[in-house]
Amino acid sequence: MKSIPYPSRSVSRVAGFLIFALGVAIGLLYFGGATWADIEAFLFDSSFSADKPLTTLNCPVIIGPSETGVLKATFTNPSDTTFRPRIRARFTAGLVSLIREEENRLSLEPGESQQLEWQVTGEDAVWGNFILARIYQFRQYPQLSRTATCGILVVDFLGLGGRWLTALAVVISLLGMLVGLNLWVAGNRPLSGRIQTTTQAMVALAAVVFLGMAGSLTGLWMLSAAMVLVGVLLSFMIIAFLIAA
């Protein structure tokens, strides 16, 4: 009975690196684009400064050009009197200079919470790719003013919606890095010297990409921004190691 032939070490090494590189590239493109959108949103309509951040804002990371995205924020009255906050939501409307505005006046009894929702579409995107939003809660005793921003990436890929795009990017990126690393290690055993250092840098890069995607999915765009910089530096370091090997 013939045994199934395994790829040679050189084939495993090259295939592993290429698959790993593909996983890294998809991950970096995903959370790098999402982070760019959040940075643009942070700068959007920045004249509205506030006393505190509004931590309850929730936004989709990516939507398709024909898809409707829903932003949500919850407002709570922690005081023992009726609270009537004024909420202003501002969105790009196809151009940075064009702003769509919606305003609500809530009436919250002591301890009551209420969620507001706003809808955006691909037509709201500036430069064809970024929907920028700012939610502002005006100061009213006993609460201070609050604000939050978010950027939504608009991606046209095979007509897929944002959830499918996110799932594909995360799964392909993580799977590519895992399979690629395993093939790379199998093709380079025993690990030593510069190859061992390169492998350690690849593991670190995979961790950076994972943290960057996690930051984008949870709204921690500052973490994702830091991971973009570290990821690019590690990528150049790995390439330099391979050239010198």
XYZ file of C-alpha atoms in Angstrom:
245
model
C 0.000 0.000 0.000
C 1.448 3.323 -1.060
C 1.793 6.057 1.534
C 0.469 9.520 0.808
C 3.385 11.741 -0.217
C 4.023 14.759 1.976
C 5.303 18.039 0.557
C 9.034 18.523 0.707
C 10.486 20.789 3.364
C 11.185 23.567 0.860
C 7.632 23.441 -0.497
C 6.215 23.441 3.038
C 8.447 26.385 3.954
C 7.446 28.520 0.953
C 3.757 27.578 1.074
C 3.648 28.226 4.805
C 5.140 31.680 4.480
C 2.836 32.648 1.589
C -0.305 31.419 3.389
C 0.788 33.173 6.569
C 1.456 36.393 4.629
C -2.023 36.203 3.063
C -3.632 35.841 6.493
C -1.653 38.786 7.833
C -2.472 40.960 4.818
C -6.214 40.307 5.083
C -6.176 40.992 8.816
C -4.190 44.207 8.429
C -6.437 45.423 5.615
C -9.533 44.682 7.689
C -8.650 46.370 10.943
C -6.409 48.950 9.285
C -9.317 50.186 7.155
C -11.689 50.140 10.123
C -9.170 52.057 12.237
C -8.689 54.654 9.512
C -12.461 55.187 9.459
C -12.532 55.633 13.246
C -9.663 58.135 13.168
C -11.481 60.182 10.507
C -14.625 60.019 12.671
C -12.686 61.230 15.729
C -11.679 64.335 13.743
C -15.172 64.777 12.269
C -17.227 67.693 13.635
C -14.667 68.079 16.424
C -15.941 71.540 17.441
C -18.439 69.696 19.658
C -16.247 69.102 22.697
C -17.761 67.373 25.720
C -17.035 66.802 29.399
C -17.127 63.003 29.198
C -17.168 60.235 26.563
C -20.440 58.566 25.655
C -19.465 54.937 26.172
C -22.715 53.285 25.051
C -22.462 54.061 21.332
C -22.431 50.914 19.213
C -21.757 50.964 15.452
C -21.203 48.379 12.711
C -17.590 48.064 11.605
C -18.341 47.456 7.911
C -21.415 47.650 5.694
C -21.980 46.999 1.993
C -22.773 49.929 -0.344
C -26.459 48.926 -0.605
C -26.783 47.954 3.054
C -28.345 49.938 5.896
C -26.240 50.258 9.047
C -27.786 50.877 12.457
C -26.077 52.896 15.180
C -27.323 52.527 18.758
C -26.703 54.404 21.997
C -28.287 54.047 25.427
C -29.027 56.981 27.718
C -29.672 56.549 31.443
C -31.000 58.760 34.212
C -29.040 57.967 37.423
C -30.600 60.847 39.367
C -33.745 60.921 41.524
C -35.538 63.477 39.337
C -36.887 63.427 35.790
C -34.122 63.971 33.250
C -34.786 65.379 29.762
C -31.508 65.240 27.812
C -31.171 66.701 24.328
C -29.368 64.345 21.936
C -27.892 65.464 18.633
C -26.627 63.015 15.990
C -24.588 64.245 13.022
C -23.524 62.176 10.020
C -21.674 62.747 6.779
C -24.016 62.956 3.804
C -21.793 62.001 0.888
C -19.356 64.884 1.453
C -17.374 66.039 4.492
C -18.883 69.487 4.036
C -22.439 68.094 3.997
C -23.801 67.026 7.380
C -27.085 65.305 8.109
C -28.406 66.089 11.574
C -31.049 64.485 13.775
C -32.082 65.715 17.208
C -34.084 64.020 19.966
C -35.386 65.134 23.334
C -35.782 62.274 25.803
C -37.764 62.142 29.023
C -36.260 59.703 31.495
C -37.666 58.923 34.918
C -35.227 58.171 37.793
C -33.297 54.997 36.978
C -34.824 54.712 33.496
C -32.797 53.960 30.352
C -33.717 54.471 26.723
C -31.979 53.423 23.533
C -31.890 55.555 20.401
C -31.152 54.238 16.924
C -29.990 55.946 13.736
C -29.674 54.535 10.229
C -26.952 55.173 7.664
C -26.405 53.872 4.137
C -23.597 53.753 1.609
C -24.837 57.061 0.185
C -23.690 58.771 3.393
C -20.062 57.752 2.800
C -17.366 60.310 2.089
C -14.661 59.426 -0.445
C -16.862 56.416 -1.209
C -15.619 54.450 1.804
C -16.178 56.145 5.176
C -19.389 57.016 7.005
C -18.538 59.358 9.878
C -20.850 59.897 12.837
C -20.845 61.934 16.034
C -23.438 61.621 18.812
C -23.661 64.452 21.336
C -25.567 64.634 24.603
C -25.906 68.242 25.755
C -25.051 69.224 29.298
C -28.079 69.351 31.570
C -28.076 69.167 35.336
C -27.263 66.796 36.965
C -25.337 65.263 34.025
C -22.365 66.620 32.100
C -22.180 66.689 28.320
C -21.060 63.527 26.538
C -19.992 62.674 23.023
C -18.829 59.708 20.974
C -17.817 59.109 17.376
C -17.549 56.136 15.080
C -16.445 55.468 11.544
C -18.074 52.825 9.381
C -16.173 51.296 6.477
C -18.163 50.837 3.252
C -16.829 47.909 1.203
C -18.181 46.580 -2.084
C -17.067 42.941 -2.359
C -19.215 40.372 -4.181
C -22.337 42.109 -2.928
C -21.763 40.796 0.610
C -23.093 42.554 3.701
C -20.974 43.792 6.565
C -21.445 40.747 8.811
C -20.391 38.361 6.074
C -17.406 40.540 5.175
C -16.327 40.668 8.807
C -16.743 36.917 9.270
C -14.779 36.150 6.095
C -11.962 38.538 6.966
C -11.586 37.233 10.524
C -11.845 33.534 9.633
C -9.543 33.676 6.587
C -6.995 35.803 8.436
C -6.830 33.620 11.558
C -6.931 30.357 9.598
C -4.282 31.562 7.161
C -1.916 32.586 9.938
C -2.450 29.308 11.849
C -2.015 27.018 8.837
C 0.851 29.092 7.471
C 2.759 29.015 10.768
C 2.363 25.247 11.073
C 3.646 24.643 7.539
C 6.503 27.100 8.081
C 7.612 25.380 11.289
C 7.307 21.929 9.681
C 9.520 23.028 6.804
C 12.189 24.580 9.018
C 12.709 21.998 11.783
C 14.830 22.070 13.814
C 14.410 25.797 14.453
C 17.650 27.592 15.237
C 19.487 30.834 14.680
C 17.906 33.429 12.411
C 15.079 31.075 11.363
C 14.056 30.704 15.007
C 14.103 34.480 15.438
C 12.015 34.875 12.275
C 9.492 32.320 13.557
C 9.191 34.143 16.876
C 8.579 37.410 15.002
C 5.873 35.694 12.913
C 4.138 34.446 16.074
C 4.303 37.984 17.488
C 2.874 39.383 14.249
C -0.022 36.895 14.369
C -0.781 38.040 17.935
C -0.688 41.682 16.818
C -3.144 41.021 13.982
C -5.460 39.172 16.378
C -5.386 42.079 18.859
C -5.962 44.582 16.061
C -9.045 42.760 14.823
C -10.335 42.376 18.386
C -9.869 46.110 18.927
C -11.862 46.933 15.791
C -14.692 44.571 16.708
C -14.976 45.999 20.234
C -14.609 49.682 19.292
C -11.126 50.075 20.817
C -9.753 51.886 17.792
C -6.737 53.311 19.649
C -5.590 49.748 20.346
C -6.105 48.883 16.667
C -4.155 51.972 15.581
C -1.222 50.920 17.756
C -1.414 47.394 16.346
C -1.282 48.735 12.771
C 2.046 50.442 13.512
C 3.485 47.433 15.336
C 2.236 45.088 12.612
C 3.912 47.075 9.831
C 7.202 47.221 11.773
C 7.139 43.473 12.456
C 6.368 42.756 8.792
C 9.436 44.697 7.641
C 11.506 42.995 10.341
C 10.461 39.547 9.138
C 11.254 40.429 5.519
C 14.691 41.699 6.596
C 15.355 38.464 8.501
C 14.428 36.369 5.453
C 16.622 38.387 3.114
C 19.575 38.015 5.478
C 18.968 34.291 6.096
